[in-house]
PDB file of C-alpha atoms and ligand atoms in Angstrom:
ATOM      1  CA  MET A   1     -10.779 -14.382  -0.987  1.00  0.00           C
ATOM      2  CA  VAL A   2      -8.517 -16.127  -3.479  1.00  0.00           C
ATOM      3  CA  ASP A   3      -8.022 -19.707  -3.292  1.00  0.00           C
ATOM      4  CA  GLY A   4      -4.585 -21.107  -3.888  1.00  0.00           C
ATOM      5  CA  GLY A   5      -2.575 -21.207  -0.735  1.00  0.00           C
ATOM      6  CA  PRO A   6      -2.602 -19.882   2.807  1.00  0.00           C
ATOM      7  CA  ILE A   7      -1.913 -16.419   4.137  1.00  0.00           C
ATOM      8  CA  GLY A   8       1.650 -16.351   5.369  1.00  0.00           C
ATOM      9  CA  VAL A   9       2.233 -14.478   8.686  1.00  0.00           C
ATOM     10  CA  PHE A  10       5.638 -14.024  10.254  1.00  0.00           C
ATOM     11  CA  ASP A  11       7.317 -12.388  13.245  1.00  0.00           C
ATOM     12  CA  SER A  12      10.493 -12.941  15.204  1.00  0.00           C
ATOM     13  CA  GLY A  13       8.368 -14.847  17.779  1.00  0.00           C
ATOM     14  CA  ILE A  14       4.854 -14.928  19.267  1.00  0.00           C
ATOM     15  CA  GLY A  15       4.134 -11.158  18.773  1.00  0.00           C
ATOM     16  CA  GLY A  16       2.486 -11.604  15.380  1.00  0.00           C
ATOM     17  CA  VAL A  17       0.003 -14.165  16.909  1.00  0.00           C
ATOM     18  CA  SER A  18      -1.964 -10.907  17.912  1.00  0.00           C
ATOM     19  CA  ILE A  19      -2.324 -10.123  14.204  1.00  0.00           C
ATOM     20  CA  ALA A  20      -3.076 -13.775  13.117  1.00  0.00           C
ATOM     21  CA  ARG A  21      -5.932 -13.735  15.648  1.00  0.00           C
ATOM     22  CA  LYS A  22      -7.546 -10.786  14.017  1.00  0.00           C
ATOM     23  CA  ILE A  23      -7.028 -12.281  10.620  1.00  0.00           C
ATOM     24  CA  ARG A  24      -8.648 -15.437  11.728  1.00  0.00           C
ATOM     25  CA  GLU A  25     -11.654 -13.551  13.127  1.00  0.00           C
ATOM     26  CA  LEU A  26     -12.187 -11.522   9.934  1.00  0.00           C
ATOM     27  CA  LEU A  27     -11.312 -14.221   7.375  1.00  0.00           C
ATOM     28  CA  PRO A  28     -12.186 -17.616   8.954  1.00  0.00           C
ATOM     29  CA  ALA A  29     -12.351 -19.419   5.684  1.00  0.00           C
ATOM     30  CA  GLU A  30      -8.645 -18.710   4.993  1.00  0.00           C
ATOM     31  CA  ASP A  31      -5.709 -21.026   5.708  1.00  0.00           C
ATOM     32  CA  ILE A  32      -3.065 -19.286   7.848  1.00  0.00           C
ATOM     33  CA  LEU A  33       0.579 -20.400   7.996  1.00  0.00           C
ATOM     34  CA  TYR A  34       2.220 -18.586  10.923  1.00  0.00           C
ATOM     35  CA  VAL A  35       6.058 -18.610  11.247  1.00  0.00           C
ATOM     36  CA  ALA A  36       7.945 -17.545  14.455  1.00  0.00           C
ATOM     37  CA  ASP A  37      11.648 -17.016  13.712  1.00  0.00           C
ATOM     38  CA  THR A  38      12.279 -17.844  17.322  1.00  0.00           C
ATOM     39  CA  ARG A  39      15.932 -18.974  17.014  1.00  0.00           C
ATOM     40  CA  TYR A  40      16.836 -15.552  15.603  1.00  0.00           C
ATOM     41  CA  ALA A  41      14.708 -13.373  17.919  1.00  0.00           C
ATOM     42  CA  PRO A  42      14.576 -10.768  19.056  1.00  0.00           C
ATOM     43  CA  TYR A  43      14.835  -8.509  15.984  1.00  0.00           C
ATOM     44  CA  GLY A  44      14.583  -5.237  17.915  1.00  0.00           C
ATOM     45  CA  ASP A  45      18.278  -4.991  18.770  1.00  0.00           C
ATOM     46  CA  LYS A  46      19.693  -6.200  15.517  1.00  0.00           C
ATOM     47  CA  SER A  47      21.103  -4.561  12.394  1.00  0.00           C
ATOM     48  CA  ASP A  48      19.142  -3.787   9.178  1.00  0.00           C
ATOM     49  CA  GLN A  49      21.199  -6.494   7.425  1.00  0.00           C
ATOM     50  CA  TYR A  50      20.357  -9.132  10.026  1.00  0.00           C
ATOM     51  CA  ILE A  51      16.596  -8.319   9.897  1.00  0.00           C
ATOM     52  CA  LEU A  52      16.565  -8.231   6.091  1.00  0.00           C
ATOM     53  CA  GLU A  53      18.290 -11.551   5.796  1.00  0.00           C
ATOM     54  CA  ARG A  54      16.009 -13.181   8.199  1.00  0.00           C
ATOM     55  CA  SER A  55      12.925 -11.758   6.470  1.00  0.00           C
ATOM     56  CA  PHE A  56      14.210 -13.210   3.180  1.00  0.00           C
ATOM     57  CA  VAL A  57      14.815 -16.638   4.627  1.00  0.00           C
ATOM     58  CA  VAL A  58      11.322 -16.740   6.248  1.00  0.00           C
ATOM     59  CA  THR A  59       9.731 -15.348   3.101  1.00  0.00           C
ATOM     60  CA  ASP A  60      11.516 -18.111   0.961  1.00  0.00           C
ATOM     61  CA  PHE A  61      10.136 -20.626   3.352  1.00  0.00           C
ATOM     62  CA  LEU A  62       6.589 -19.262   3.200  1.00  0.00           C
ATOM     63  CA  LEU A  63       6.659 -19.146  -0.613  1.00  0.00           C
ATOM     64  CA  SER A  64       7.936 -22.697  -0.615  1.00  0.00           C
ATOM     65  CA  ARG A  65       4.577 -23.535   1.173  1.00  0.00           C
ATOM     66  CA  ASN A  66       2.685 -21.606  -1.463  1.00  0.00           C
ATOM     67  CA  VAL A  67       1.483 -18.639   0.378  1.00  0.00           C
ATOM     68  CA  LYS A  68      -0.611 -16.210  -1.644  1.00  0.00           C
ATOM     69  CA  ALA A  69       0.300 -13.172   0.441  1.00  0.00           C
ATOM     70  CA  VAL A  70       2.812 -12.359   3.304  1.00  0.00           C
ATOM     71  CA  VAL A  71       1.856 -10.463   6.395  1.00  0.00           C
ATOM     72  CA  VAL A  72       4.846  -8.981   8.045  1.00  0.00           C
ATOM     73  CA  ALA A  73       3.435  -9.149  11.502  1.00  0.00           C
ATOM     74  CA  CYS A  74       6.322  -7.366  13.040  1.00  0.00           C
ATOM     75  CA  ASN A  75       6.761  -3.517  13.287  1.00  0.00           C
ATOM     76  CA  THR A  76      10.545  -3.946  13.362  1.00  0.00           C
ATOM     77  CA  ALA A  77      10.772  -5.936  10.095  1.00  0.00           C
ATOM     78  CA  THR A  78       8.157  -3.773   8.428  1.00  0.00           C
ATOM     79  CA  THR A  79       9.846  -0.526   9.243  1.00  0.00           C
ATOM     80  CA  THR A  80      13.292  -1.884   8.423  1.00  0.00           C
ATOM     81  CA  CYS A  81      12.736  -3.739   5.238  1.00  0.00           C
ATOM     82  CA  ILE A  82       9.262  -4.134   3.738  1.00  0.00           C
ATOM     83  CA  THR A  83      10.358  -1.922   0.778  1.00  0.00           C
ATOM     84  CA  SER A  84      13.227  -4.430  -0.052  1.00  0.00           C
ATOM     85  CA  LEU A  85      10.827  -7.424   0.391  1.00  0.00           C
ATOM     86  CA  ARG A  86       8.338  -5.848  -2.111  1.00  0.00           C
ATOM     87  CA  ALA A  87      11.191  -5.200  -4.489  1.00  0.00           C
ATOM     88  CA  ARG A  88      12.397  -8.827  -4.350  1.00  0.00           C
ATOM     89  CA  TYR A  89       9.182 -10.884  -4.417  1.00  0.00           C
ATOM     90  CA  SER A  90       5.992 -10.513  -6.506  1.00  0.00           C
ATOM     91  CA  VAL A  91       3.624 -11.783  -3.770  1.00  0.00           C
ATOM     92  CA  PRO A  92       1.688  -8.994  -1.952  1.00  0.00           C
ATOM     93  CA  PHE A  93       3.188  -7.960   1.399  1.00  0.00           C
ATOM     94  CA  ILE A  94       1.062  -6.391   4.119  1.00  0.00           C
ATOM     95  CA  GLY A  95       3.029  -4.719   6.973  1.00  0.00           C
ATOM     96  CA  VAL A  96       2.418  -3.299  10.403  1.00  0.00           C
ATOM     97  CA  GLU A  97       3.463   0.141  11.540  1.00  0.00           C
ATOM     98  CA  PRO A  98       2.838   1.920  14.885  1.00  0.00           C
ATOM     99  CA  GLY A  99      -0.688   3.425  14.858  1.00  0.00           C
ATOM    100  CA  ILE A 100       0.474   7.036  15.201  1.00  0.00           C
ATOM    101  CA  LYS A 101      -2.315   8.384  13.108  1.00  0.00           C
ATOM    102  CA  PRO A 102      -5.273   7.120  15.213  1.00  0.00           C
ATOM    103  CA  ALA A 103      -3.348   8.185  18.329  1.00  0.00           C
ATOM    104  CA  VAL A 104      -2.933  11.724  16.986  1.00  0.00           C
ATOM    105  CA  LEU A 105      -6.656  11.894  16.138  1.00  0.00           C
ATOM    106  CA  ASN A 106      -7.623  10.760  19.725  1.00  0.00           C
ATOM    107  CA  SER A 107      -5.167  12.816  21.785  1.00  0.00           C
ATOM    108  CA  ARG A 108      -6.697  15.749  23.695  1.00  0.00           C
ATOM    109  CA  SER A 109      -3.522  16.536  25.657  1.00  0.00           C
ATOM    110  CA  GLY A 110      -1.496  16.896  22.396  1.00  0.00           C
ATOM    111  CA  VAL A 111       1.136  14.295  23.671  1.00  0.00           C
ATOM    112  CA  ILE A 112       1.191  10.687  22.574  1.00  0.00           C
ATOM    113  CA  GLY A 113       3.516   7.957  23.618  1.00  0.00           C
ATOM    114  CA  ILE A 114       5.012   5.232  21.505  1.00  0.00           C
ATOM    115  CA  LEU A 115       6.224   1.898  22.946  1.00  0.00           C
ATOM    116  CA  ALA A 116       8.293   0.007  20.360  1.00  0.00           C
ATOM    117  CA  THR A 117      11.585  -1.783  19.835  1.00  0.00           C
ATOM    118  CA  GLN A 118      14.910   0.268  19.682  1.00  0.00           C
ATOM    119  CA  LYS A 119      15.177  -0.677  16.029  1.00  0.00           C
ATOM    120  CA  THR A 120      11.729   0.381  14.988  1.00  0.00           C
ATOM    121  CA  LEU A 121      12.251   3.814  16.713  1.00  0.00           C
ATOM    122  CA  VAL A 122      15.457   4.606  14.840  1.00  0.00           C
ATOM    123  CA  THR A 123      14.323   3.563  11.339  1.00  0.00           C
ATOM    124  CA  ASP A 124      13.771   6.210   8.617  1.00  0.00           C
ATOM    125  CA  SER A 125      10.349   4.986   7.963  1.00  0.00           C
ATOM    126  CA  PHE A 126       9.271   5.501  11.572  1.00  0.00           C
ATOM    127  CA  ALA A 127      10.667   9.082  11.508  1.00  0.00           C
ATOM    128  CA  GLU A 128       8.865   9.775   8.052  1.00  0.00           C
ATOM    129  CA  LEU A 129       5.577   8.299   9.519  1.00  0.00           C
ATOM    130  CA  ALA A 130       5.834  10.382  12.596  1.00  0.00           C
ATOM    131  CA  HIS A 131       6.624  13.573  10.727  1.00  0.00           C
ATOM    132  CA  ARG A 132       3.870  13.030   8.246  1.00  0.00           C
ATOM    133  CA  VAL A 133       0.960  12.389  10.570  1.00  0.00           C
ATOM    134  CA  SER A 134       1.766  14.039  13.921  1.00  0.00           C
ATOM    135  CA  GLY A 135       0.772  17.610  13.042  1.00  0.00           C
ATOM    136  CA  ASN A 136       0.824  19.660  16.246  1.00  0.00           C
ATOM    137  CA  VAL A 137       0.883  16.599  18.562  1.00  0.00           C
ATOM    138  CA  ARG A 138       4.070  15.821  20.400  1.00  0.00           C
ATOM    139  CA  VAL A 139       5.372  12.226  19.911  1.00  0.00           C
ATOM    140  CA  GLU A 140       7.247  10.788  22.836  1.00  0.00           C
ATOM    141  CA  ILE A 141       9.074   7.567  22.117  1.00  0.00           C
ATOM    142  CA  MET A 142      10.046   4.748  24.539  1.00  0.00           C
ATOM    143  CA  ALA A 143      12.065   1.776  23.532  1.00  0.00           C
ATOM    144  CA  CYS A 144      11.135  -1.276  25.757  1.00  0.00           C
ATOM    145  CA  PRO A 145      14.122  -3.682  25.450  1.00  0.00           C
ATOM    146  CA  ASP A 146      12.999  -6.054  28.094  1.00  0.00           C
ATOM    147  CA  PHE A 147       9.430  -6.478  26.896  1.00  0.00           C
ATOM    148  CA  VAL A 148       9.935  -9.232  24.292  1.00  0.00           C
ATOM    149  CA  ALA A 149      11.754 -11.560  26.493  1.00  0.00           C
ATOM    150  CA  GLN A 150       9.058 -11.082  29.211  1.00  0.00           C
ATOM    151  CA  ILE A 151       6.346 -11.852  26.641  1.00  0.00           C
ATOM    152  CA  GLU A 152       8.168 -14.830  25.046  1.00  0.00           C
ATOM    153  CA  SER A 153       8.393 -16.254  28.519  1.00  0.00           C
ATOM    154  CA  LEU A 154       4.595 -15.845  28.950  1.00  0.00           C
ATOM    155  CA  LYS A 155       4.833 -13.725  31.974  1.00  0.00           C
ATOM    156  CA  LEU A 156       1.811 -11.803  31.003  1.00  0.00           C
ATOM    157  CA  ASN A 157      -0.388 -11.367  34.074  1.00  0.00           C
ATOM    158  CA  TYR A 158      -0.665  -8.288  36.112  1.00  0.00           C
ATOM    159  CA  HIS A 159       1.588  -9.499  39.058  1.00  0.00           C
ATOM    160  CA  GLU A 160       4.303 -10.806  36.762  1.00  0.00           C
ATOM    161  CA  ALA A 161       4.501  -7.814  34.388  1.00  0.00           C
ATOM    162  CA  VAL A 162       3.475  -4.711  36.313  1.00  0.00           C
ATOM    163  CA  GLY A 163       6.882  -3.766  37.620  1.00  0.00           C
ATOM    164  CA  LEU A 164       8.358  -3.787  34.208  1.00  0.00           C
ATOM    165  CA  VAL A 165       5.443  -2.084  32.530  1.00  0.00           C
ATOM    166  CA  GLU A 166       5.524   0.733  35.067  1.00  0.00           C
ATOM    167  CA  GLN A 167       9.237   1.396  34.198  1.00  0.00           C
ATOM    168  CA  TYR A 168       8.372   2.085  30.559  1.00  0.00           C
ATOM    169  CA  VAL A 169       4.829   3.496  30.775  1.00  0.00           C
ATOM    170  CA  ARG A 170       5.094   5.860  33.768  1.00  0.00           C
ATOM    171  CA  PRO A 171       7.700   8.177  32.055  1.00  0.00           C
ATOM    172  CA  LEU A 172       5.324   8.624  29.091  1.00  0.00           C
ATOM    173  CA  LEU A 173       2.471   9.485  31.423  1.00  0.00           C
ATOM    174  CA  ALA A 174       4.752  11.981  33.194  1.00  0.00           C
ATOM    175  CA  LYS A 175       5.313  13.732  29.902  1.00  0.00           C
ATOM    176  CA  GLY A 176       1.600  14.241  29.555  1.00  0.00           C
ATOM    177  CA  ALA A 177       0.729  11.339  27.110  1.00  0.00           C
ATOM    178  CA  ASP A 178      -3.020  10.655  27.094  1.00  0.00           C
ATOM    179  CA  THR A 179      -2.642   7.969  24.287  1.00  0.00           C
ATOM    180  CA  ILE A 180      -0.165   5.135  24.068  1.00  0.00           C
ATOM    181  CA  VAL A 181       0.552   3.306  20.852  1.00  0.00           C
ATOM    182  CA  LEU A 182       1.730  -0.419  21.063  1.00  0.00           C
ATOM    183  CA  GLY A 183       4.290  -0.117  18.263  1.00  0.00           C
ATOM    184  CA  CYS A 184       5.387  -3.832  18.518  1.00  0.00           C
ATOM    185  CA  THR A 185       3.063  -6.733  17.968  1.00  0.00           C
ATOM    186  CA  HIS A 186       4.479  -8.590  21.086  1.00  0.00           C
ATOM    187  CA  TYR A 187       3.244  -5.743  23.265  1.00  0.00           C
ATOM    188  CA  VAL A 188      -0.396  -6.513  22.531  1.00  0.00           C
ATOM    189  CA  HIS A 189      -0.068  -9.534  24.760  1.00  0.00           C
ATOM    190  CA  LEU A 190       0.706  -7.107  27.565  1.00  0.00           C
ATOM    191  CA  ALA A 191      -2.075  -4.705  26.628  1.00  0.00           C
ATOM    192  CA  PRO A 192      -4.249  -5.377  29.692  1.00  0.00           C
ATOM    193  CA  VAL A 193      -1.304  -4.740  32.038  1.00  0.00           C
ATOM    194  CA  ILE A 194      -0.361  -1.642  30.148  1.00  0.00           C
ATOM    195  CA  ALA A 195      -3.900  -0.305  30.191  1.00  0.00           C
ATOM    196  CA  SER A 196      -4.046  -0.931  34.076  1.00  0.00           C
ATOM    197  CA  VAL A 197      -0.839   1.007  34.635  1.00  0.00           C
ATOM    198  CA  ALA A 198      -1.894   3.884  32.276  1.00  0.00           C
ATOM    199  CA  GLY A 199      -5.325   4.117  33.944  1.00  0.00           C
ATOM    200  CA  PRO A 200      -8.835   4.624  32.479  1.00  0.00           C
ATOM    201  CA  ASP A 201      -8.121   8.119  30.945  1.00  0.00           C
ATOM    202  CA  VAL A 202      -5.448   6.822  28.604  1.00  0.00           C
ATOM    203  CA  LEU A 203      -6.348   5.194  25.396  1.00  0.00           C
ATOM    204  CA  ILE A 204      -4.163   2.297  24.260  1.00  0.00           C
ATOM    205  CA  VAL A 205      -3.868   2.031  20.495  1.00  0.00           C
ATOM    206  CA  SER A 206      -2.799  -1.014  18.486  1.00  0.00           C
ATOM    207  CA  THR A 207      -3.306  -1.887  14.777  1.00  0.00           C
ATOM    208  CA  GLU A 208      -4.192  -5.641  14.553  1.00  0.00           C
ATOM    209  CA  ALA A 209      -7.799  -4.960  13.416  1.00  0.00           C
ATOM    210  CA  ALA A 210      -6.666  -2.448  10.831  1.00  0.00           C
ATOM    211  CA  VAL A 211      -3.990  -4.861   9.495  1.00  0.00           C
ATOM    212  CA  ALA A 212      -6.525  -7.659   9.185  1.00  0.00           C
ATOM    213  CA  LYS A 213      -8.826  -5.274   7.120  1.00  0.00           C
ATOM    214  CA  GLU A 214      -5.919  -4.400   4.966  1.00  0.00           C
ATOM    215  CA  VAL A 215      -5.200  -8.121   4.358  1.00  0.00           C
ATOM    216  CA  GLN A 216      -8.853  -8.570   3.366  1.00  0.00           C
ATOM    217  CA  ARG A 217      -8.706  -5.646   0.953  1.00  0.00           C
ATOM    218  CA  ARG A 218      -5.488  -6.903  -0.759  1.00  0.00           C
ATOM    219  CA  LEU A 219      -6.900 -10.359  -1.089  1.00  0.00           C
ATOM    220  CA  GLU A 220      -9.954  -8.942  -2.689  1.00  0.00           C
ATOM    221  CA  ASP A 221      -7.728  -7.236  -5.175  1.00  0.00           C
ATOM    222  CA  ILE A 222      -6.149 -10.400  -6.340  1.00  0.00           C
ATOM    223  CA  GLY A 223      -9.065 -12.812  -6.785  1.00  0.00           C
ATOM    224  CA  PRO A 224     -12.576 -14.120  -5.943  1.00  0.00           C
ATOM    225  CA  GLU A 225     -13.844 -15.005  -2.537  1.00  0.00           C
ATOM    226  CA  LEU A 226     -13.275 -18.348  -0.918  1.00  0.00           C
ATOM    227  CA  ASN A 227     -16.502 -20.341  -0.142  1.00  0.00           C
ATOM    228  CA  LYS A 228     -17.800 -18.699   3.206  1.00  0.00           C
ATOM    229  CA  SER A 229     -18.785 -22.069   4.575  1.00  0.00           C
ATOM    230  CA  ARG A 230     -15.261 -23.281   4.534  1.00  0.00           C
ATOM    231  CA  VAL A 231     -13.243 -23.358   7.733  1.00  0.00           C
ATOM    232  CA  GLY A 232      -9.558 -22.583   7.110  1.00  0.00           C
ATOM    233  CA  GLY A 233      -6.647 -24.386   8.839  1.00  0.00           C
ATOM    234  CA  VAL A 234      -4.062 -22.680  10.882  1.00  0.00           C
ATOM    235  CA  GLU A 235      -0.602 -23.978  11.374  1.00  0.00           C
ATOM    236  CA  PHE A 236       2.169 -22.490  13.625  1.00  0.00           C
ATOM    237  CA  TRP A 237       5.759 -23.070  12.633  1.00  0.00           C
ATOM    238  CA  SER A 238       8.893 -22.315  14.646  1.00  0.00           C
ATOM    239  CA  ASN A 239      12.673 -22.928  14.422  1.00  0.00           C
ATOM    240  CA  GLY A 240      13.027 -22.772  18.162  1.00  0.00           C
ATOM    241  CA  PRO A 241      12.581 -25.589  20.737  1.00  0.00           C
ATOM    242  CA  LEU A 242       9.174 -27.078  19.717  1.00  0.00           C
ATOM    243  CA  GLU A 243       7.881 -28.153  23.109  1.00  0.00           C
ATOM    244  CA  TYR A 244       8.226 -24.620  24.350  1.00  0.00           C
ATOM    245  CA  PHE A 245       6.601 -23.222  21.161  1.00  0.00           C
ATOM    246  CA  GLN A 246       3.684 -25.512  21.722  1.00  0.00           C
ATOM    247  CA  LYS A 247       3.237 -24.178  25.172  1.00  0.00           C
ATOM    248  CA  GLN A 248       3.343 -20.673  24.033  1.00  0.00           C
ATOM    249  CA  ILE A 249       0.826 -21.240  21.139  1.00  0.00           C
ATOM    250  CA  HIS A 250      -1.513 -23.295  23.330  1.00  0.00           C
ATOM    251  CA  HIS A 251      -1.519 -20.447  25.829  1.00  0.00           C
ATOM    252  CA  LEU A 252      -2.262 -17.788  23.194  1.00  0.00           C
ATOM    253  CA  TRP A 253      -4.336 -19.704  20.669  1.00  0.00           C
ATOM    254  CA  GLY A 254      -5.705 -22.802  22.367  1.00  0.00           C
ATOM    255  CA  PRO A 255      -4.935 -26.502  22.556  1.00  0.00           C
ATOM    256  CA  GLN A 256      -6.233 -27.308  19.040  1.00  0.00           C
ATOM    257  CA  ALA A 257      -3.463 -25.441  17.458  1.00  0.00           C
ATOM    258  CA  ILE A 258      -1.168 -27.360  14.955  1.00  0.00           C
ATOM    259  CA  ILE A 259       2.529 -26.958  15.758  1.00  0.00           C
ATOM    260  CA  GLN A 260       5.404 -27.639  13.297  1.00  0.00           C
ATOM    261  CA  GLN A 261       9.183 -27.334  13.091  1.00  0.00           C
ATOM    262  CA  PHE A 262      10.838 -25.332  10.273  1.00  0.00           C
TER     263      PHE A 262
HETATM  264  N1  DGL B 301       7.075  -8.290  17.417  1.00  0.00           N
HETATM  265  C1  DGL B 301       8.140  -7.486  16.733  1.00  0.00           C
HETATM  266  C2  DGL B 301       7.734  -6.016  16.467  1.00  0.00           C
HETATM  267  O1  DGL B 301       6.515  -5.781  16.130  1.00  0.00           O
HETATM  268  C3  DGL B 301       9.461  -7.821  17.000  1.00  0.00           C
HETATM  269  C4  DGL B 301      10.100  -7.798  18.360  1.00  0.00           C
HETATM  270  C5  DGL B 301      11.525  -8.174  18.411  1.00  0.00           C
HETATM  271  O2  DGL B 301      11.830  -9.205  17.895  1.00  0.00           O
HETATM  272  O3  DGL B 301      12.338  -7.457  19.045  1.00  0.00           O
HETATM  273  O4  DGL B 301       8.464  -5.205  16.382  1.00  0.00           O
END
């Protein structure tokens, strides 16, 4: 991996921590700078303009900290504005999109379900992706407007989340979905509850591992490897209340995590 700065990772909140975790597993020598745009979350019910402006502000901040690549660890921001980000900045951007393709390849029933934010599901890039890869498989979509608040408040265990999860997952099962795509990085934190509600015959698809691989590939393109014996640092930055952010990150990452205000 190239030296010369951390990998920048951002999301509206703690969703992208699911992506940062996989990057850390695959590329432990890399420094990671994670930004949660907490004060402006959620993105999933906002306009294109709002999400674009926030993505510019956060990217400017990441570049001021010398990141060598930016991971848009948010399906909503990726589907809304990664093209504009790539046009404006010269640093490589790696985005995250719902894993429709692996879901289509897995489905035996011919029906897949996509859980995502309202915004992701109405973007042209989502429609284009679904059209391009779905073939004969039917794609059933389900916006989950209450999931992000539930996840941000760390109500992640079965008893806390099962009622809400059933509300969104049961209708997809009733339509015959045998594969469910987590089309929002936040939802990965609820994956065990979603899997319990869906049952053992339903595959849950998410893309963190594929995104981490893509980060690895892109970094290989831009320079030589970092010393493998190095252990990279990880910092988590938020513009929301810091004490609460610390609680969130300690819960998801561990008590050694470094927390900063931006
Ligand atoms: N985690 C984000 C995503 O992947 C955004 C959720 C939100 O802010 O609404 O879509």
